Short mmCIF file of C-alpha atoms and ligand atoms in Angstrom, two decimals:
data_model
loop_
_atom_site.label_atom_id
_atom_site.label_comp_id
_atom_site.label_asym_id
_atom_site.label_seq_id
_atom_site.Cartn_x
_atom_site.Cartn_y
_atom_site.Cartn_z
CA MET A 1 82.53 -8.03 56.06
CA LEU A 2 82.51 -5.20 53.95
CA GLY A 3 79.30 -5.54 51.55
CA SER A 4 76.50 -3.56 50.32
CA SER A 5 73.88 -1.66 52.11
CA GLY A 6 71.34 -1.63 49.43
CA LEU A 7 70.48 -0.58 46.20
CA HIS A 8 72.26 2.64 44.85
CA HIS A 9 69.99 3.17 41.84
CA VAL A 10 68.37 1.49 39.19
CA THR A 11 68.85 2.52 35.42
CA ALA A 12 66.51 1.78 32.57
CA ILE A 13 65.45 2.78 29.07
CA ALA A 14 62.84 4.88 28.16
CA GLY A 15 61.43 6.28 24.78
CA ASP A 16 60.25 9.81 24.56
CA PRO A 17 62.25 11.93 27.03
CA ARG A 18 59.35 14.51 27.60
CA ARG A 19 56.81 11.69 28.44
CA ASN A 20 59.39 10.00 30.66
CA LEU A 21 59.89 13.18 32.59
CA ARG A 22 56.43 14.11 33.26
CA PHE A 23 55.36 10.39 34.19
CA TYR A 24 57.91 9.99 37.00
CA SER A 25 57.81 13.61 38.30
CA ASP A 26 54.00 14.20 38.15
CA VAL A 27 52.61 10.59 38.47
CA VAL A 28 54.82 8.67 40.47
CA GLY A 29 56.16 11.99 42.18
CA LEU A 30 59.80 11.45 42.56
CA ARG A 31 61.96 14.68 42.44
CA PHE A 32 63.93 15.49 39.02
CA VAL A 33 67.43 15.44 40.98
CA LYS A 34 69.62 15.42 37.77
CA LYS A 35 69.47 16.61 34.09
CA THR A 36 72.71 15.49 32.21
CA VAL A 37 73.81 13.67 29.29
CA ASN A 38 74.84 9.97 28.83
CA PHE A 39 78.54 10.37 29.53
CA ASP A 40 79.13 7.68 26.61
CA ASP A 41 76.77 9.35 24.32
CA PRO A 42 76.49 13.16 25.16
CA GLY A 43 73.81 13.81 22.37
CA THR A 44 71.18 12.06 24.67
CA TYR A 45 69.88 12.67 28.01
CA HIS A 46 70.46 11.04 31.43
CA PHE A 47 67.76 11.62 33.78
CA TYR A 48 67.56 10.95 37.44
CA PHE A 49 64.93 10.93 39.67
CA GLY A 50 64.94 10.19 43.22
CA ASP A 51 64.10 11.59 46.99
CA ALA A 52 64.02 15.16 47.90
CA VAL A 53 67.67 15.26 48.30
CA GLY A 54 68.64 12.14 46.19
CA SER A 55 69.62 9.45 48.62
CA PRO A 56 71.10 6.49 47.36
CA GLY A 57 68.39 3.83 47.40
CA SER A 58 66.02 6.20 45.80
CA ILE A 59 67.57 6.78 42.66
CA LEU A 60 66.12 5.81 39.51
CA THR A 61 67.74 6.82 36.14
CA PHE A 62 66.74 7.00 32.58
CA PHE A 63 68.54 6.73 29.02
CA PRO A 64 65.52 8.04 27.22
CA TRP A 65 65.79 7.74 23.74
CA ALA A 66 62.87 8.92 21.61
CA ASN A 67 63.17 6.35 18.93
CA ALA A 68 64.02 3.42 21.13
CA ALA A 69 62.38 -0.02 20.09
CA PRO A 70 60.42 -1.52 22.94
CA GLY A 71 62.32 -4.10 24.90
CA ARG A 72 61.21 -7.78 25.46
CA ILE A 73 61.27 -9.39 28.94
CA GLY A 74 63.07 -12.34 29.50
CA ALA A 75 65.66 -14.24 31.40
CA GLY A 76 68.58 -12.25 32.91
CA GLU A 77 66.94 -9.07 33.73
CA THR A 78 65.02 -7.03 36.30
CA HIS A 79 61.64 -7.69 36.07
CA GLU A 80 60.00 -5.55 38.38
CA THR A 81 61.07 -2.39 40.18
CA ALA A 82 59.02 -1.59 43.38
CA PHE A 83 58.95 1.79 45.21
CA ALA A 84 58.17 1.87 49.07
CA VAL A 85 55.18 3.68 50.43
CA PRO A 86 53.61 4.07 53.81
CA THR A 87 51.21 1.42 55.02
CA GLY A 88 47.68 2.33 54.39
CA ALA A 89 48.44 4.33 50.79
CA LEU A 90 47.79 2.05 48.21
CA ASP A 91 43.91 3.03 48.06
CA ALA A 92 45.16 6.59 47.10
CA TRP A 93 47.35 5.19 44.65
CA GLU A 94 44.98 3.10 42.80
CA MET A 95 42.42 5.77 42.70
CA ARG A 96 45.27 8.17 41.45
CA LEU A 97 46.39 5.93 39.02
CA ALA A 98 43.04 5.09 37.79
CA GLU A 99 42.24 8.94 37.68
CA LEU A 100 45.42 9.61 35.51
CA GLY A 101 44.99 6.47 33.27
CA VAL A 102 48.08 4.62 34.31
CA GLU A 103 47.98 0.78 33.41
CA ALA A 104 47.76 -0.75 36.86
CA GLY A 105 47.07 -4.74 38.28
CA VAL A 106 45.43 -5.49 41.18
CA VAL A 107 46.73 -5.30 44.84
CA THR A 108 48.25 -8.69 45.66
CA GLU A 109 50.31 -9.58 49.15
CA ARG A 110 53.85 -10.51 49.12
CA PHE A 111 55.72 -11.41 52.10
CA GLY A 112 52.87 -9.96 54.15
CA HIS A 113 52.96 -6.72 52.50
CA ARG A 114 50.49 -5.09 50.01
CA VAL A 115 51.96 -4.76 46.64
CA LEU A 116 50.40 -2.77 43.69
CA PRO A 117 51.88 -3.27 40.31
CA PHE A 118 51.81 -0.77 37.33
CA ARG A 119 53.51 0.14 34.15
CA ASP A 120 54.91 3.26 33.09
CA PRO A 121 54.44 4.65 29.56
CA ASP A 122 57.01 2.59 28.19
CA GLY A 123 55.69 -0.78 29.65
CA MET A 124 58.34 -0.84 32.75
CA ARG A 125 56.94 -3.02 35.28
CA LEU A 126 56.83 -1.05 38.44
CA SER A 127 55.11 -1.55 41.83
CA LEU A 128 54.11 0.45 44.94
CA VAL A 129 54.72 -1.69 48.24
CA GLU A 130 53.29 -0.61 51.40
CA GLY A 131 55.27 -0.90 54.75
CA GLU A 132 58.74 -1.86 53.31
CA ALA A 133 60.22 1.82 53.65
CA GLY A 134 63.87 1.94 54.69
CA GLU A 135 65.73 4.47 56.50
CA GLY A 136 67.85 7.35 54.95
CA VAL A 137 65.29 8.45 52.56
CA THR A 138 63.42 11.56 52.46
CA PRO A 139 60.19 11.63 50.40
CA TRP A 140 60.02 14.41 47.80
CA GLU A 141 56.40 16.20 48.81
CA GLY A 142 56.65 18.90 45.77
CA VAL A 143 53.82 17.25 44.06
CA ASP A 144 50.14 18.21 44.81
CA GLY A 145 48.24 15.14 46.69
CA LEU A 146 51.56 13.53 47.40
CA LYS A 147 52.58 14.20 50.95
CA GLY A 148 54.64 11.97 53.39
CA ASP A 149 51.49 9.58 54.21
CA ILE A 150 51.25 8.60 50.37
CA ALA A 151 54.50 9.85 48.72
CA VAL A 152 57.22 7.19 47.43
CA ALA A 153 59.99 6.83 49.98
CA GLY A 154 62.62 5.21 47.82
CA PHE A 155 62.75 1.88 46.66
CA ALA A 156 61.31 -1.41 48.29
CA GLY A 157 63.54 -3.38 46.15
CA VAL A 158 63.71 -5.29 42.53
CA THR A 159 62.65 -8.59 41.36
CA LEU A 160 65.20 -10.21 39.02
CA GLY A 161 64.14 -13.13 36.86
CA VAL A 162 66.91 -15.59 36.29
CA ALA A 163 67.58 -19.03 34.65
CA ASP A 164 69.09 -20.21 37.98
CA PRO A 165 68.57 -18.27 40.88
CA ALA A 166 71.23 -19.85 42.93
CA ARG A 167 74.27 -18.65 41.09
CA THR A 168 72.66 -15.31 41.34
CA ALA A 169 72.20 -15.44 45.10
CA ALA A 170 75.82 -16.32 45.61
CA VAL A 171 76.79 -12.95 44.45
CA LEU A 172 74.21 -11.17 46.77
CA THR A 173 75.32 -13.55 49.78
CA ASP A 174 78.99 -14.00 49.36
CA VAL A 175 80.06 -10.79 47.49
CA PHE A 176 77.35 -8.35 48.98
CA GLY A 177 77.04 -9.90 52.59
CA TRP A 178 72.96 -10.03 51.87
CA THR A 179 71.02 -12.73 53.46
CA ASN A 180 68.18 -15.03 52.27
CA THR A 181 65.41 -13.86 54.67
CA ALA A 182 62.37 -15.62 52.96
CA VAL A 183 60.60 -17.43 50.35
CA ASP A 184 56.87 -16.87 49.06
CA GLY A 185 56.18 -19.04 46.54
CA GLY A 186 58.73 -19.04 43.65
CA ARG A 187 60.22 -15.94 44.97
CA ARG A 188 63.16 -16.03 47.27
CA ARG A 189 63.93 -12.85 49.10
CA PHE A 190 67.43 -11.52 50.12
CA GLU A 191 67.94 -8.46 52.52
CA ALA A 192 70.81 -6.41 52.87
CA PRO A 193 72.00 -5.60 56.37
CA GLY A 194 71.11 -2.45 57.71
CA GLY A 195 67.18 -1.57 57.06
CA GLY A 196 68.15 1.03 54.32
CA ALA A 197 65.91 1.94 51.24
CA GLY A 198 66.21 -0.49 48.25
CA ARG A 199 67.60 -3.38 50.61
CA PHE A 200 65.47 -6.25 48.99
CA VAL A 201 66.32 -8.07 46.00
CA ASP A 202 63.90 -11.00 45.36
CA LEU A 203 65.01 -13.70 42.68
CA VAL A 204 62.38 -15.80 40.63
CA ALA A 205 63.47 -18.52 38.35
CA VAL A 206 62.53 -17.72 34.56
CA ASP A 207 62.39 -20.51 31.81
CA ALA A 208 62.65 -18.14 28.94
CA ALA A 209 64.91 -16.72 25.98
CA PRO A 210 66.92 -14.07 27.41
CA GLY A 211 65.11 -10.52 27.35
CA ARG A 212 65.99 -8.07 24.59
CA LEU A 213 66.82 -4.59 25.92
CA GLY A 214 64.64 -1.40 24.96
CA ALA A 215 62.25 1.26 25.82
CA GLY A 216 60.73 -0.26 29.36
CA SER A 217 63.72 -2.41 30.28
CA VAL A 218 65.99 -2.06 33.01
CA HIS A 219 69.48 -1.64 31.93
CA HIS A 220 71.26 -2.49 35.05
CA ILE A 221 71.10 -2.18 38.75
CA ALA A 222 73.65 -0.49 41.04
CA PHE A 223 74.45 -1.43 44.30
CA ARG A 224 75.90 0.69 47.26
CA ALA A 225 79.34 0.86 48.40
CA ALA A 226 80.06 3.20 51.68
CA SER A 227 83.74 3.96 50.16
CA ASP A 228 86.14 2.99 47.50
CA ALA A 229 87.69 0.41 50.06
CA ASP A 230 84.15 -1.39 50.31
CA GLN A 231 83.79 -1.24 46.67
CA ALA A 232 87.49 -2.99 46.18
CA ALA A 233 86.54 -5.34 48.78
CA MET A 234 83.49 -6.36 46.86
CA VAL A 235 85.51 -6.54 43.68
CA LYS A 236 88.34 -8.63 45.14
CA ARG A 237 85.43 -11.29 46.60
CA LEU A 238 83.72 -11.34 43.32
CA ARG A 239 87.08 -12.49 41.70
CA GLU A 240 88.34 -14.65 44.52
CA THR A 241 85.08 -16.54 45.72
CA LEU A 242 83.13 -16.59 41.97
CA GLY A 243 85.93 -15.90 39.47
CA LEU A 244 84.21 -12.96 38.22
CA GLN A 245 86.00 -9.77 36.70
CA ALA A 246 84.38 -6.08 37.29
CA THR A 247 85.29 -3.24 35.04
CA PRO A 248 87.72 -0.42 36.17
CA GLN A 249 86.46 2.05 38.11
CA LYS A 250 84.50 4.74 36.24
CA ASP A 251 84.06 8.14 37.33
CA ARG A 252 80.30 8.87 37.27
CA ASN A 253 80.55 12.48 38.55
CA TYR A 254 77.92 11.80 41.34
CA PHE A 255 79.57 8.39 42.51
CA ARG A 256 82.42 6.15 40.97
CA SER A 257 81.43 2.80 39.58
CA VAL A 258 82.49 -0.85 38.47
CA TYR A 259 80.20 -2.90 36.49
CA PHE A 260 80.06 -6.78 36.08
CA ARG A 261 77.54 -9.17 34.70
CA GLU A 262 76.20 -11.73 37.30
CA PRO A 263 76.00 -15.35 36.34
CA GLY A 264 72.30 -14.86 35.63
CA GLY A 265 72.92 -12.36 32.92
CA VAL A 266 71.88 -9.17 34.94
CA LEU A 267 74.29 -6.21 34.63
CA PHE A 268 75.37 -5.20 38.21
CA GLU A 269 77.09 -2.01 39.16
CA ILE A 270 78.80 -1.32 42.58
CA ALA A 271 78.23 2.46 43.12
CA THR A 272 79.81 4.87 45.85
CA ASP A 273 77.70 6.77 47.86
CA ASP A 274 79.80 9.64 47.56
CA PRO A 275 80.10 12.40 46.26
CA GLY A 276 76.41 12.42 45.57
CA PHE A 277 74.16 14.93 43.69
CA ALA A 278 74.71 18.28 45.33
CA ILE A 279 78.43 18.09 43.91
CA ASP A 280 77.53 20.56 41.04
CA GLU A 281 74.29 22.26 41.82
CA PRO A 282 72.61 22.96 45.28
CA VAL A 283 69.99 20.85 46.74
CA ALA A 284 67.23 23.58 46.46
CA THR A 285 67.56 23.81 42.80
CA LEU A 286 68.54 19.86 41.53
CA GLY A 287 67.52 18.97 38.34
CA GLU A 288 66.67 22.43 37.11
CA ARG A 289 69.70 22.86 34.89
CA LEU A 290 71.53 20.87 32.25
CA MET A 291 74.63 19.62 34.34
CA LEU A 292 77.55 18.56 32.40
CA PRO A 293 80.71 16.89 33.30
CA ALA A 294 83.78 18.72 32.99
CA GLN A 295 84.71 17.23 29.78
CA TYR A 296 81.74 18.31 27.84
CA GLU A 297 81.26 21.74 29.16
CA ALA A 298 83.21 23.11 26.42
CA GLN A 299 80.70 21.87 23.99
CA ARG A 300 77.95 23.11 26.27
CA GLU A 301 76.11 24.86 23.49
CA ARG A 302 76.51 22.41 20.61
CA ILE A 303 75.00 19.77 23.19
CA GLU A 304 72.08 21.77 24.21
CA ALA A 305 71.16 22.57 20.33
CA VAL A 306 71.10 18.61 19.68
CA LEU A 307 69.03 17.59 22.99
CA PRO A 308 65.37 17.32 22.69
CA ALA A 309 63.46 20.19 24.31
CA LEU A 310 61.47 19.15 27.37
CA GLY A 311 59.17 22.33 28.08
ZN1 ZN B 1 74.58 3.04 37.03
#
């Protein structure tokens, strides 16, 4: 079955763009791999963070809107986004987050692995998980104190809070070809085949009102497709086995995407691995220049004038 080998990216909403850029670059130590605009609203940024080369399974993206109201967590939402770090790295991370004044919880254990929950400046729920790194990721070592024995190695996975996990589970198993590999209390773990980064989705039942999107909310999560044919096969299964319709394919410059809302309310995307982030600038200088899709290049001067300064 042509399925999905893991998460491609996670996209969230942030407040102040400069604060968002500093936090993920300097504190979490991700590489800023693409500075572009929201293709549907080119007067605002779209930031992409990831590993050293922008690998699928490592990409966290943001729509930073300076005046975004805070989100409210609820049902039908991503409740946590987990980064993978090497085994033994969490002691150093606890110290680092405390020194930098980052709001963090206490280390717990999940499926036999140590987990450190923390929040970004907008309240987005994050965690660092030891020993769950996948293949195909090149950790970014461009930040002092964050070398390969500590640095984030892509996503471990995400936790989705939904009213009825069985219906969301059907998308993961019947459309994406994932397997329910473990249960830990109320947490059901689904795993993609292949051992890549971002291969876990945990489902928890949430008896709450739907969340309200805002700063600190995850907007959608994207799953990998190895090719257009794989993407089309998943869209077909979605329709034939679950009666759900995806959008027509949209060209996002760095990948080609379809979207649908899964039965639990979370917005899912299926994104192709190609062409990737080196399509419009060299890997050596990823993220340094504002990159615009062809349809906006003629308006570059006007767009640069309205975007908030980041320096
Ligand atoms: Zn997306």
